[in-house]
């Protein structure tokens, strides 16, 4: 199972995201992958989550790998009852306030576009 999480860093209580990911991965038997995002990322959008991974994560710095964990028969990749769990910190570093904002088309502009008019041209 994979878990995507919107993480409010103020709730970390002095812990690093890496520590929190380890705790979550080790506490949940069926959880194999965990990805943490900032609150501005829409988790239901594959495009937005992939954008955050591509622009906010560096694998050598932000990946947590926990090998030799108990697996389940549901995971065909497990070996001898063991699996590797991993977590990725796809949050802005050092924090979202100092990160370049994502460009967006204002909603009032989007509301004024009629695709039927554009497609008739």
Coordinates of N, CA and C in Angstrom, one line a residue:
X1 N 0.8 -1.2 0.0 CA 0.0 0.0 0.0 C 0.9 1.2 0.0
X2 N 0.4 2.3 -0.7 CA 1.1 3.6 -0.7 C 0.3 4.6 0.0
X3 N 0.9 5.5 0.7 CA 0.2 6.6 1.4 C 0.8 7.9 1.0
X4 N 0.0 8.8 0.4 CA 0.4 10.2 0.1 C -0.2 11.0 1.3
X5 N 0.7 11.9 1.8 CA 0.3 12.7 3.0 C 0.6 14.1 2.8
X6 N -0.4 15.0 3.1 CA -0.1 16.4 3.1 C 0.4 16.7 4.5
X7 N 1.6 17.3 4.6 CA 2.3 17.4 5.9 C 2.4 18.9 6.3
X8 N 1.8 19.3 7.3 CA 1.9 20.6 7.9 C 3.2 20.5 8.8
X9 N 4.3 21.1 8.4 CA 5.5 21.0 9.1 C 5.4 21.5 10.6
X10 N 4.5 22.4 10.9 CA 4.3 22.9 12.2 C 3.9 21.8 13.2
X11 N 3.4 20.7 12.7 CA 3.0 19.5 13.5 C 4.1 18.5 13.8
X12 N 5.3 18.8 13.3 CA 6.4 17.9 13.5 C 6.9 17.8 14.9
X13 N 6.6 18.9 15.7 CA 7.1 18.9 17.1 C 8.6 18.7 17.3
X14 N 9.4 19.4 16.4 CA 10.8 19.3 16.6 C 11.4 18.1 15.9
X15 N 10.6 17.2 15.4 CA 11.2 16.0 14.7 C 11.4 16.4 13.2
X16 N 12.3 15.6 12.6 CA 12.6 15.8 11.2 C 11.6 14.9 10.4
X17 N 11.3 15.3 9.2 CA 10.3 14.5 8.4 C 10.8 13.1 8.2
X18 N 12.1 12.9 8.1 CA 12.7 11.5 8.0 C 12.3 10.7 9.2
X19 N 12.4 11.2 10.4 CA 12.1 10.5 11.6 C 10.6 10.1 11.6
X20 N 9.7 11.0 11.2 CA 8.3 10.8 11.1 C 8.0 9.7 10.1
X21 N 8.6 9.7 8.9 CA 8.4 8.7 7.9 C 8.8 7.3 8.4
X22 N 9.9 7.3 9.1 CA 10.4 6.0 9.6 C 9.4 5.4 10.6
X23 N 8.9 6.3 11.5 CA 7.9 5.9 12.5 C 6.6 5.3 11.9
X24 N 6.1 6.1 10.9 CA 4.9 5.6 10.2 C 5.1 4.3 9.4
X25 N 6.2 4.2 8.7 CA 6.5 3.0 7.9 C 6.6 1.8 8.8
X26 N 7.3 2.0 9.9 CA 7.5 0.8 10.8 C 6.3 0.5 11.6
X27 N 5.3 1.4 11.8 CA 4.1 1.1 12.6 C 3.0 0.5 11.8
X28 N 3.0 0.6 10.5 CA 2.0 0.1 9.6 C 2.4 -1.1 8.8
X29 N 1.9 -2.3 9.1 CA 2.3 -3.5 8.5 C 2.2 -3.5 7.0
X30 N 1.0 -3.1 6.5 CA 0.7 -3.1 5.1 C 1.2 -2.0 4.3
X31 N 1.8 -1.0 4.9 CA 2.3 0.2 4.3 C 3.7 0.0 3.7
X32 N 3.9 0.1 2.5 CA 5.2 -0.1 1.8 C 5.8 1.2 1.4
X33 N 5.0 2.2 0.9 CA 5.6 3.4 0.4 C 4.8 4.6 1.0
X34 N 5.6 5.6 1.3 CA 5.0 6.8 1.9 C 5.6 8.0 1.2
X35 N 4.8 9.0 0.8 CA 5.3 10.2 0.2 C 4.7 11.4 0.9
X36 N 5.5 12.3 1.4 CA 5.0 13.5 2.1 C 5.1 14.7 1.2
X37 N 4.0 15.5 1.2 CA 3.9 16.7 0.4 C 3.5 17.8 1.3
X38 N 3.7 19.1 0.7 CA 3.3 20.3 1.4 C 1.8 20.4 1.2
X39 N 1.1 21.2 2.0 CA -0.3 21.4 1.9 C -0.8 22.0 0.6
X40 N 0.1 22.6 -0.2 CA -0.3 23.2 -1.4 C -0.5 22.2 -2.6
X41 N -0.1 21.0 -2.4 CA -0.1 20.0 -3.4 C -1.4 19.2 -3.4
X42 N -2.1 19.1 -4.5 CA -3.4 18.4 -4.6 C -3.1 16.9 -4.8
X43 N -3.4 16.1 -3.8 CA -3.0 14.7 -3.8 C -3.8 13.9 -4.8
X44 N -4.9 14.4 -5.2 CA -5.7 13.6 -6.2 C -5.3 13.9 -7.6
X45 N -4.3 14.7 -7.8 CA -3.8 15.1 -9.1 C -2.4 14.4 -9.3
X46 N -2.3 13.4 -10.2 CA -1.1 12.8 -10.5 C -0.1 13.8 -11.0
X47 N -0.5 14.8 -11.8 CA 0.3 15.8 -12.4 C 0.9 16.6 -11.3
X48 N 0.1 17.0 -10.3 CA 0.6 17.9 -9.2 C 1.6 17.1 -8.3
X49 N 1.3 15.8 -8.0 CA 2.1 15.1 -7.1 C 3.5 14.8 -7.8
X50 N 3.4 14.5 -9.1 CA 4.7 14.2 -9.8 C 5.5 15.5 -9.9
X51 N 4.8 16.6 -10.1 CA 5.5 17.9 -10.2 C 6.2 18.2 -8.8
X52 N 5.6 17.9 -7.7 CA 6.2 18.1 -6.4 C 7.4 17.2 -6.2
X53 N 7.3 16.0 -6.6 CA 8.4 15.0 -6.5 C 9.6 15.5 -7.4
X54 N 9.3 16.0 -8.6 CA 10.3 16.4 -9.5 C 11.0 17.7 -9.1
X55 N 10.3 18.6 -8.4 CA 10.8 19.9 -8.1 C 11.2 20.1 -6.6
X56 N 10.8 19.2 -5.7 CA 11.0 19.4 -4.3 C 11.8 18.3 -3.6
X57 N 12.1 17.2 -4.4 CA 12.8 16.1 -3.8 C 14.1 15.8 -4.5
X58 N 15.1 15.4 -3.7 CA 16.4 14.9 -4.2 C 16.5 13.5 -3.6
X59 N 16.6 12.5 -4.4 CA 16.7 11.1 -3.8 C 17.8 10.9 -2.8
X60 N 19.0 11.4 -3.1 CA 20.1 11.2 -2.1 C 19.8 11.9 -0.8
X61 N 19.0 12.9 -0.7 CA 18.7 13.6 0.5 C 17.4 13.3 1.1
X62 N 16.4 12.9 0.3 CA 15.0 12.9 0.8 C 14.4 11.5 0.8
X63 N 15.1 10.5 0.5 CA 14.6 9.1 0.5 C 15.0 8.4 1.7
X64 N 14.0 7.7 2.4 CA 14.3 6.9 3.5 C 14.0 5.4 3.1
X65 N 15.0 4.5 3.3 CA 14.8 3.1 2.9 C 15.0 2.3 4.1
X66 N 14.0 1.4 4.3 CA 14.1 0.5 5.5 C 14.0 -0.9 4.9
X67 N 15.1 -1.6 4.8 CA 15.1 -3.0 4.3 C 14.7 -4.0 5.3
X68 N 14.4 -5.2 4.8 CA 14.2 -6.4 5.7 C 13.0 -6.2 6.7
X69 N 11.9 -5.7 6.2 CA 10.7 -5.6 7.0 C 9.8 -6.7 6.7
X70 N 9.0 -7.1 7.7 CA 8.0 -8.2 7.4 C 7.1 -7.8 6.3
X71 N 6.9 -8.7 5.3 CA 6.0 -8.4 4.2 C 4.7 -9.2 4.3
X72 N 3.9 -9.1 3.3 CA 2.7 -9.8 3.3 C 2.6 -10.7 2.0
X73 N 1.8 -11.6 2.0 CA 1.6 -12.5 0.8 C 1.0 -11.7 -0.3
X74 N 0.5 -10.5 -0.1 CA -0.1 -9.6 -1.1 C 1.0 -9.0 -2.0
X75 N 2.2 -9.0 -1.5 CA 3.3 -8.3 -2.3 C 4.1 -9.4 -3.0
X76 N 4.0 -9.5 -4.3 CA 4.7 -10.6 -5.0 C 6.2 -10.3 -5.1
X77 N 6.7 -9.1 -4.7 CA 8.1 -8.8 -4.8 C 8.8 -9.2 -3.5
X78 N 8.1 -9.6 -2.5 CA 8.7 -9.9 -1.2 C 9.6 -11.2 -1.4
X79 N 10.6 -11.2 -0.6 CA 11.5 -12.4 -0.6 C 11.6 -13.0 0.8
X80 N 11.3 -14.2 1.0 CA 11.4 -14.9 2.3 C 10.6 -14.2 3.3
X81 N 9.4 -13.6 3.0 CA 8.6 -12.9 3.9 C 9.1 -11.5 4.3
X82 N 10.1 -11.0 3.6 CA 10.6 -9.7 3.9 C 10.4 -8.7 2.7
X83 N 10.3 -7.5 3.0 CA 10.1 -6.4 1.9 C 10.9 -5.2 2.3
X84 N 11.1 -4.3 1.4 CA 11.8 -3.0 1.7 C 10.7 -1.9 1.7
X85 N 10.7 -1.1 2.7 CA 9.8 0.0 2.8 C 10.5 1.2 2.5
X86 N 9.8 2.2 1.9 CA 10.5 3.5 1.6 C 9.6 4.7 1.7
X87 N 10.2 5.8 2.1 CA 9.4 7.1 2.2 C 10.2 8.2 1.5
X88 N 9.5 9.1 0.9 CA 10.1 10.2 0.1 C 9.5 11.5 0.7
X89 N 10.4 12.4 1.0 CA 10.1 13.8 1.5 C 10.0 14.7 0.2
X90 N 8.8 14.9 -0.3 CA 8.6 15.8 -1.4 C 8.1 17.2 -1.0
X91 N 8.6 17.7 0.1 CA 8.2 19.0 0.6 C 9.3 20.0 0.2
X92 N 8.9 21.3 0.2 CA 9.8 22.4 -0.2 C 10.8 22.5 1.0
X93 N 12.1 22.7 0.6 CA 13.2 22.9 1.5 C 13.7 24.3 1.3
X94 N 14.0 25.0 2.4 CA 13.8 24.7 3.8 C 12.4 24.7 4.2
X95 N 11.5 25.6 3.6 CA 10.1 25.5 3.9 C 9.3 26.2 2.8
X96 N 8.1 26.0 2.8 CA 7.2 26.5 1.7 C 7.2 28.0 1.6
X97 N 7.3 28.7 2.7 CA 7.3 30.2 2.6 C 8.5 30.8 1.8
X98 N 9.6 30.1 1.9 CA 10.8 30.6 1.1 C 10.9 29.9 -0.2
X99 N 10.0 29.1 -0.6 CA 10.0 28.4 -1.9 C 9.3 29.3 -3.0
X100 N 9.8 29.2 -4.2 CA 9.1 30.0 -5.3 C 7.7 29.5 -5.5
X101 N 6.8 30.5 -5.5 CA 5.3 30.1 -5.7 C 5.1 29.4 -7.1
X102 N 4.1 28.6 -7.1 CA 3.7 27.9 -8.4 C 2.9 28.9 -9.1
X103 N 3.2 29.1 -10.4 CA 2.4 30.0 -11.3 C 1.1 29.4 -11.6
X104 N 0.1 30.2 -11.5 CA -1.3 29.7 -11.8 C -2.0 30.8 -12.6
X105 N -2.9 30.3 -13.5 CA -3.8 31.2 -14.2 C -4.9 31.6 -13.2
X106 N -5.2 32.8 -13.1 CA -6.2 33.2 -12.1 C -7.6 32.6 -12.5
X107 N -8.3 32.3 -11.5 CA -9.6 31.6 -11.7 C -10.6 32.5 -12.6
X108 N -10.6 33.8 -12.4 CA -11.5 34.6 -13.2 C -11.1 34.6 -14.7
X109 N -9.9 34.3 -15.0 CA -9.5 34.2 -16.4 C -10.0 32.8 -16.9
X110 N -9.8 31.8 -16.2 CA -10.3 30.5 -16.6 C -11.8 30.5 -16.7
X111 N -12.5 31.2 -15.9 CA -13.9 31.2 -15.9 C -14.4 31.9 -17.2
X112 N -13.6 32.8 -17.7 CA -14.0 33.6 -18.9 C -13.7 32.9 -20.2
X113 N -13.1 31.7 -20.2 CA -12.7 31.0 -21.4 C -13.9 30.0 -21.8
X114 N -14.3 30.2 -23.0 CA -15.3 29.3 -23.6 C -14.7 28.4 -24.7
X115 N -14.4 27.2 -24.4 CA -13.8 26.3 -25.3 C -14.5 26.1 -26.6
X116 N -15.8 26.3 -26.6 CA -16.6 26.2 -27.8 C -16.2 27.3 -28.8
X117 N -16.0 28.5 -28.3 CA -15.5 29.6 -29.2 C -14.1 29.3 -29.7
X118 N -13.3 28.8 -28.9 CA -11.9 28.5 -29.4 C -11.9 27.4 -30.4
X119 N -12.7 26.3 -30.2 CA -12.7 25.2 -31.1 C -13.3 25.5 -32.5
X120 N -14.2 26.5 -32.5 CA -14.8 26.9 -33.8 C -13.9 27.6 -34.7
X121 N -12.8 28.1 -34.3 CA -11.9 28.9 -35.1 C -11.2 28.0 -36.1

